[in-house]
Amino acid sequence: QKEVEQNSGPLSVPEGAIASLNCTYSDRGSQSFFWYRQYSGKSPELIMSIYSNGDKEDGRFTAQLNKASQYVSLLIRDSQPSDSATYLCAVNKSGGYQKVTFGTGTKLQVIP
Amino acid sequence: GAVVSQHPSRVICKSGTSVKIECRSLDFQATTMFWYRQFPKQSLMLMATSNEGSKATYEQGVEKDKFLINHASLTLSTLTVTSAHPEDSSFYICSVNLPKRGGTDTQYFGPGTRLTVL
């Protein structure tokens, strides 16, 4: 079982729709969760971080965390073509442990 | 603004030569930096953890004699690909942990270095 699992996609959504990206993780000791966006040929860019159960909203982005289910998701409202990218889920055990484990990423395509 | 810089952004070299890539943390001190490699259409692969003032910690399967890491200061880590071969052609990305209030670190990436070995 992979430590961090994501559906590779591509996930295609029409412009203006809600894109839902999902991620599961295997280590129950994980405490910090991140979503990165990576455009083709570029390095990852931090979008959201979440540490406690529930929802965290930042503009059009909402991160959702459910530690009991070991599940974290990212919702993108009013999707735009510029949101088309690969989204990486990352998990950190925290507690002073600095290494982050990345999922393989989900490719999102927003169709105009 | 940018948290991490990398240089060069792109390098093309002949097989057998060595290439040095620099990673700098901007406006803060980083005791730990990470080096990743990403092949086309694949995920990030952690190569090693660079520790200031001590030896780097390499991931399983990464040759420490081929990928030399030096973290001589709190703002600079270098990755040297020695005797590069075409199969070393990849996108090399460094990252640093930016400490946040409450003890939770967040990892920020440099812009990456595209290495092409002919």
GROMACS .gro file of C-alpha atoms in nm:
model
  230
    1GLN     CA    1   0.000   0.000   0.000
    2LYS     CA    2   0.135   0.340  -0.097
    3GLU     CA    3   0.182   0.590   0.183
    4VAL     CA    4  -0.011   0.858  -0.004
    5GLU     CA    5  -0.253   0.763  -0.279
    6GLN     CA    6  -0.418   0.975  -0.541
    7ASN     CA    7  -0.608   0.898  -0.857
    8SER     CA    8  -0.378   0.998  -1.143
    9GLY     CA    9  -0.666   1.122  -1.356
   10PRO     CA   10  -0.702   1.312  -1.573
   11LEU     CA   11  -1.000   1.466  -1.403
   12SER     CA   12  -1.191   1.678  -1.652
   13VAL     CA   13  -1.439   1.942  -1.539
   14PRO     CA   14  -1.611   2.221  -1.730
   15GLU     CA   15  -1.519   2.579  -1.658
   16GLY     CA   16  -1.716   2.714  -1.363
   17ALA     CA   17  -1.775   2.372  -1.207
   18ILE     CA   18  -1.642   2.237  -0.880
   19ALA     CA   19  -1.334   2.014  -0.906
   20SER     CA   20  -1.293   1.758  -0.630
   21LEU     CA   21  -0.952   1.603  -0.573
   22ASN     CA   22  -0.905   1.320  -0.328
   23CYS     CA   23  -0.616   1.171  -0.136
   24THR     CA   24  -0.580   0.890   0.117
   25TYR     CA   25  -0.284   0.819   0.341
   26SER     CA   26  -0.174   0.514   0.532
   27ASP     CA   27   0.007   0.647   0.840
   28ARG     CA   28  -0.232   0.732   1.121
   29GLY     CA   29   0.045   0.931   1.286
   30SER     CA   30   0.033   1.191   1.009
   31GLN     CA   31  -0.048   1.535   1.136
   32SER     CA   32   0.012   1.787   0.858
   33PHE     CA   33  -0.143   1.779   0.513
   34PHE     CA   34  -0.069   1.988   0.210
   35TRP     CA   35  -0.193   2.041  -0.143
   36TYR     CA   36   0.051   2.158  -0.408
   37ARG     CA   37  -0.021   2.262  -0.764
   38GLN     CA   38   0.233   2.182  -1.034
   39TYR     CA   39   0.211   2.320  -1.383
   40SER     CA   40   0.386   2.127  -1.656
   41GLY     CA   41   0.759   2.194  -1.649
   42LYS     CA   42   0.741   2.391  -1.326
   43SER     CA   43   0.808   2.310  -0.962
   44PRO     CA   44   0.525   2.252  -0.711
   45GLU     CA   45   0.354   2.552  -0.555
   46LEU     CA   46   0.183   2.533  -0.216
   47ILE     CA   47  -0.193   2.584  -0.240
   48MET     CA   48  -0.330   2.481   0.097
   49SER     CA   49  -0.225   2.332   0.427
   50ILE     CA   50  -0.455   2.171   0.684
   51TYR     CA   51  -0.381   2.024   1.023
   52SER     CA   52  -0.712   1.954   1.199
   53ASN     CA   53  -1.030   1.772   1.104
   54GLY     CA   54  -1.287   1.966   0.909
   55ASP     CA   55  -1.279   2.221   0.633
   56LYS     CA   56  -1.039   2.504   0.563
   57GLU     CA   57  -1.127   2.761   0.302
   58ASP     CA   58  -0.900   2.999   0.113
   59GLY     CA   59  -1.061   3.182  -0.175
   60ARG     CA   60  -1.187   2.930  -0.428
   61PHE     CA   61  -1.003   2.645  -0.256
   62THR     CA   62  -1.135   2.432   0.030
   63ALA     CA   63  -0.930   2.159   0.194
   64GLN     CA   64  -1.113   1.889   0.387
   65LEU     CA   65  -0.952   1.654   0.636
   66ASN     CA   66  -1.092   1.343   0.799
   67LYS     CA   67  -0.828   1.177   1.013
   68ALA     CA   68  -1.054   0.889   1.115
   69SER     CA   69  -1.094   0.793   0.750
   70GLN     CA   70  -0.736   0.896   0.666
   71TYR     CA   71  -0.870   1.109   0.387
   72VAL     CA   72  -0.794   1.460   0.266
   73SER     CA   73  -0.952   1.639  -0.026
   74LEU     CA   74  -0.928   1.964  -0.218
   75LEU     CA   75  -1.227   2.136  -0.369
   76ILE     CA   76  -1.182   2.405  -0.632
   77ARG     CA   77  -1.490   2.616  -0.686
   78ASP     CA   78  -1.562   2.804  -1.008
   79SER     CA   79  -1.285   2.613  -1.185
   80GLN     CA   80  -1.089   2.811  -1.441
   81PRO     CA   81  -0.877   2.689  -1.732
   82SER     CA   82  -0.577   2.831  -1.544
   83ASP     CA   83  -0.644   2.572  -1.272
   84SER     CA   84  -0.545   2.298  -1.517
   85ALA     CA   85  -0.241   2.140  -1.358
   86THR     CA   86  -0.132   1.839  -1.156
   87TYR     CA   87  -0.229   1.856  -0.790
   88LEU     CA   88  -0.004   1.684  -0.540
   89CYS     CA   89  -0.119   1.571  -0.200
   90ALA     CA   90   0.155   1.569   0.065
   91VAL     CA   91   0.159   1.436   0.419
   92ASN     CA   92   0.394   1.511   0.706
   93LYS     CA   93   0.420   1.319   1.029
   94SER     CA   94   0.515   1.643   1.200
   95GLY     CA   95   0.624   1.641   1.560
   96GLY     CA   96   0.963   1.756   1.443
   97TYR     CA   97   0.974   1.507   1.157
   98GLN     CA   98   1.038   1.720   0.854
   99LYS     CA   99   1.020   1.480   0.562
  100VAL     CA  100   0.706   1.504   0.355
  101THR     CA  101   0.561   1.216   0.156
  102PHE     CA  102   0.401   1.305  -0.175
  103GLY     CA  103   0.131   1.133  -0.372
  104THR     CA  104   0.177   1.082  -0.743
  105GLY     CA  105  -0.061   1.365  -0.823
  106THR     CA  106  -0.394   1.408  -0.998
  107LYS     CA  107  -0.402   1.582  -1.333
  108LEU     CA  108  -0.688   1.829  -1.358
  109GLN     CA  109  -0.819   1.958  -1.688
  110VAL     CA  110  -1.065   2.247  -1.685
  111ILE     CA  111  -1.244   2.264  -2.015
  112PRO     CA  112  -1.346   2.611  -2.138
  113GLY     CA  113   0.763   3.634  -0.277
  114ALA     CA  114   1.000   3.351  -0.353
  115VAL     CA  115   1.126   3.153  -0.059
  116VAL     CA  116   1.383   2.941  -0.241
  117SER     CA  117   1.600   3.004  -0.545
  118GLN     CA  118   1.787   2.758  -0.764
  119HIS     CA  119   2.066   2.806  -1.012
  120PRO     CA  120   2.096   2.730  -1.293
  121SER     CA  121   1.741   2.692  -1.417
  122ARG     CA  122   1.853   2.488  -1.712
  123VAL     CA  123   2.177   2.313  -1.800
  124ILE     CA  124   2.291   2.102  -2.092
  125CYS     CA  125   2.612   1.908  -2.058
  126LYS     CA  126   2.809   1.632  -2.224
  127SER     CA  127   2.812   1.280  -2.088
  128GLY     CA  128   3.086   1.229  -1.831
  129THR     CA  129   3.095   1.585  -1.703
  130SER     CA  130   2.987   1.700  -1.357
  131VAL     CA  131   2.713   1.952  -1.294
  132LYS     CA  132   2.659   2.159  -0.981
  133ILE     CA  133   2.316   2.289  -0.886
  134GLU     CA  134   2.274   2.551  -0.614
  135CYS     CA  135   1.976   2.591  -0.384
  136ARG     CA  136   1.943   2.901  -0.169
  137SER     CA  137   1.692   2.989   0.098
  138LEU     CA  138   1.595   3.354   0.078
  139ASP     CA  139   1.563   3.570   0.388
  140PHE     CA  140   1.573   3.282   0.634
  141GLN     CA  141   1.809   3.014   0.757
  142ALA     CA  142   1.743   2.655   0.662
  143THR     CA  143   1.915   2.383   0.859
  144THR     CA  144   1.752   2.124   0.636
  145MET     CA  145   1.696   2.124   0.262
  146PHE     CA  146   1.560   1.848   0.044
  147TRP     CA  147   1.658   1.741  -0.306
  148TYR     CA  148   1.402   1.584  -0.537
  149ARG     CA  149   1.416   1.447  -0.888
  150GLN     CA  150   1.125   1.428  -1.127
  151PHE     CA  151   1.128   1.243  -1.456
  152PRO     CA  152   0.874   1.342  -1.725
  153LYS     CA  153   0.516   1.259  -1.629
  154GLN     CA  154   0.628   1.100  -1.304
  155SER     CA  155   0.595   1.204  -0.944
  156LEU     CA  156   0.850   1.374  -0.725
  157MET     CA  157   1.114   1.141  -0.587
  158LEU     CA  158   1.303   1.244  -0.277
  159MET     CA  159   1.673   1.188  -0.333
  160ALA     CA  160   1.827   1.314  -0.013
  161THR     CA  161   1.795   1.536   0.288
  162SER     CA  162   2.068   1.796   0.316
  163ASN     CA  163   2.170   1.884   0.671
  164GLU     CA  164   2.372   2.195   0.747
  165GLY     CA  165   2.711   2.108   0.887
  166SER     CA  166   2.672   1.733   0.857
  167LYS     CA  167   2.641   1.459   0.599
  168ALA     CA  168   2.334   1.434   0.382
  169THR     CA  169   2.087   1.152   0.434
  170TYR     CA  170   2.022   0.966   0.110
  171GLU     CA  171   1.710   0.774   0.019
  172GLN     CA  172   1.733   0.409  -0.067
  173GLY     CA  173   1.865   0.352  -0.417
  174VAL     CA  174   2.029   0.694  -0.453
  175GLU     CA  175   2.406   0.674  -0.502
  176LYS     CA  176   2.575   0.909  -0.259
  177ASP     CA  177   2.898   0.907  -0.458
  178LYS     CA  178   2.718   1.011  -0.773
  179PHE     CA  179   2.498   1.279  -0.621
  180LEU     CA  180   2.720   1.483  -0.392
  181ILE     CA  181   2.543   1.715  -0.154
  182ASN     CA  182   2.708   1.994   0.039
  183HIS     CA  183   2.522   2.212   0.287
  184ALA     CA  184   2.799   2.438   0.401
  185SER     CA  185   2.587   2.730   0.519
  186LEU     CA  186   2.240   2.791   0.653
  187THR     CA  187   2.126   2.940   0.324
  188LEU     CA  188   2.300   2.726   0.062
  189SER     CA  189   2.293   2.362  -0.038
  190THR     CA  190   2.454   2.227  -0.354
  191LEU     CA  191   2.389   1.909  -0.548
  192THR     CA  192   2.664   1.790  -0.779
  193VAL     CA  193   2.580   1.526  -1.035
  194THR     CA  194   2.914   1.360  -1.100
  195SER     CA  195   3.000   1.192  -1.429
  196ALA     CA  196   2.655   1.264  -1.562
  197HIS     CA  197   2.497   1.029  -1.815
  198PRO     CA  198   2.188   1.066  -2.033
  199GLU     CA  199   1.980   0.870  -1.781
  200ASP     CA  200   2.051   1.145  -1.526
  201SER     CA  201   1.858   1.390  -1.741
  202SER     CA  202   1.573   1.506  -1.522
  203PHE     CA  203   1.414   1.795  -1.337
  204TYR     CA  204   1.595   1.853  -1.007
  205ILE     CA  205   1.408   2.047  -0.743
  206CYS     CA  206   1.519   2.153  -0.399
  207SER     CA  207   1.292   2.247  -0.113
  208VAL     CA  208   1.319   2.391   0.234
  209ASN     CA  209   1.106   2.372   0.543
  210LEU     CA  210   0.976   2.706   0.661
  211PRO     CA  211   0.895   2.684   1.031
  212LYS     CA  212   0.555   2.812   1.128
  213ARG     CA  213   0.402   2.910   1.458
  214GLY     CA  214   0.291   2.605   1.652
  215GLY     CA  215   0.583   2.397   1.532
  216THR     CA  216   0.432   2.291   1.202
  217ASP     CA  217   0.675   2.315   0.914
  218THR     CA  218   0.572   2.381   0.558
  219GLN     CA  219   0.781   2.279   0.263
  220TYR     CA  220   0.848   2.527  -0.017
  221PHE     CA  221   1.007   2.439  -0.347
  222GLY     CA  222   1.266   2.609  -0.557
  223PRO     CA  223   1.192   2.671  -0.926
  224GLY     CA  224   1.384   2.362  -1.031
  225THR     CA  225   1.677   2.286  -1.261
  226ARG     CA  226   1.626   2.108  -1.590
  227LEU     CA  227   1.932   1.892  -1.660
  228THR     CA  228   1.990   1.749  -2.005
  229VAL     CA  229   2.288   1.520  -2.055
  230LEU     CA  230   2.383   1.463  -2.415
   0.00000   0.00000   0.00000
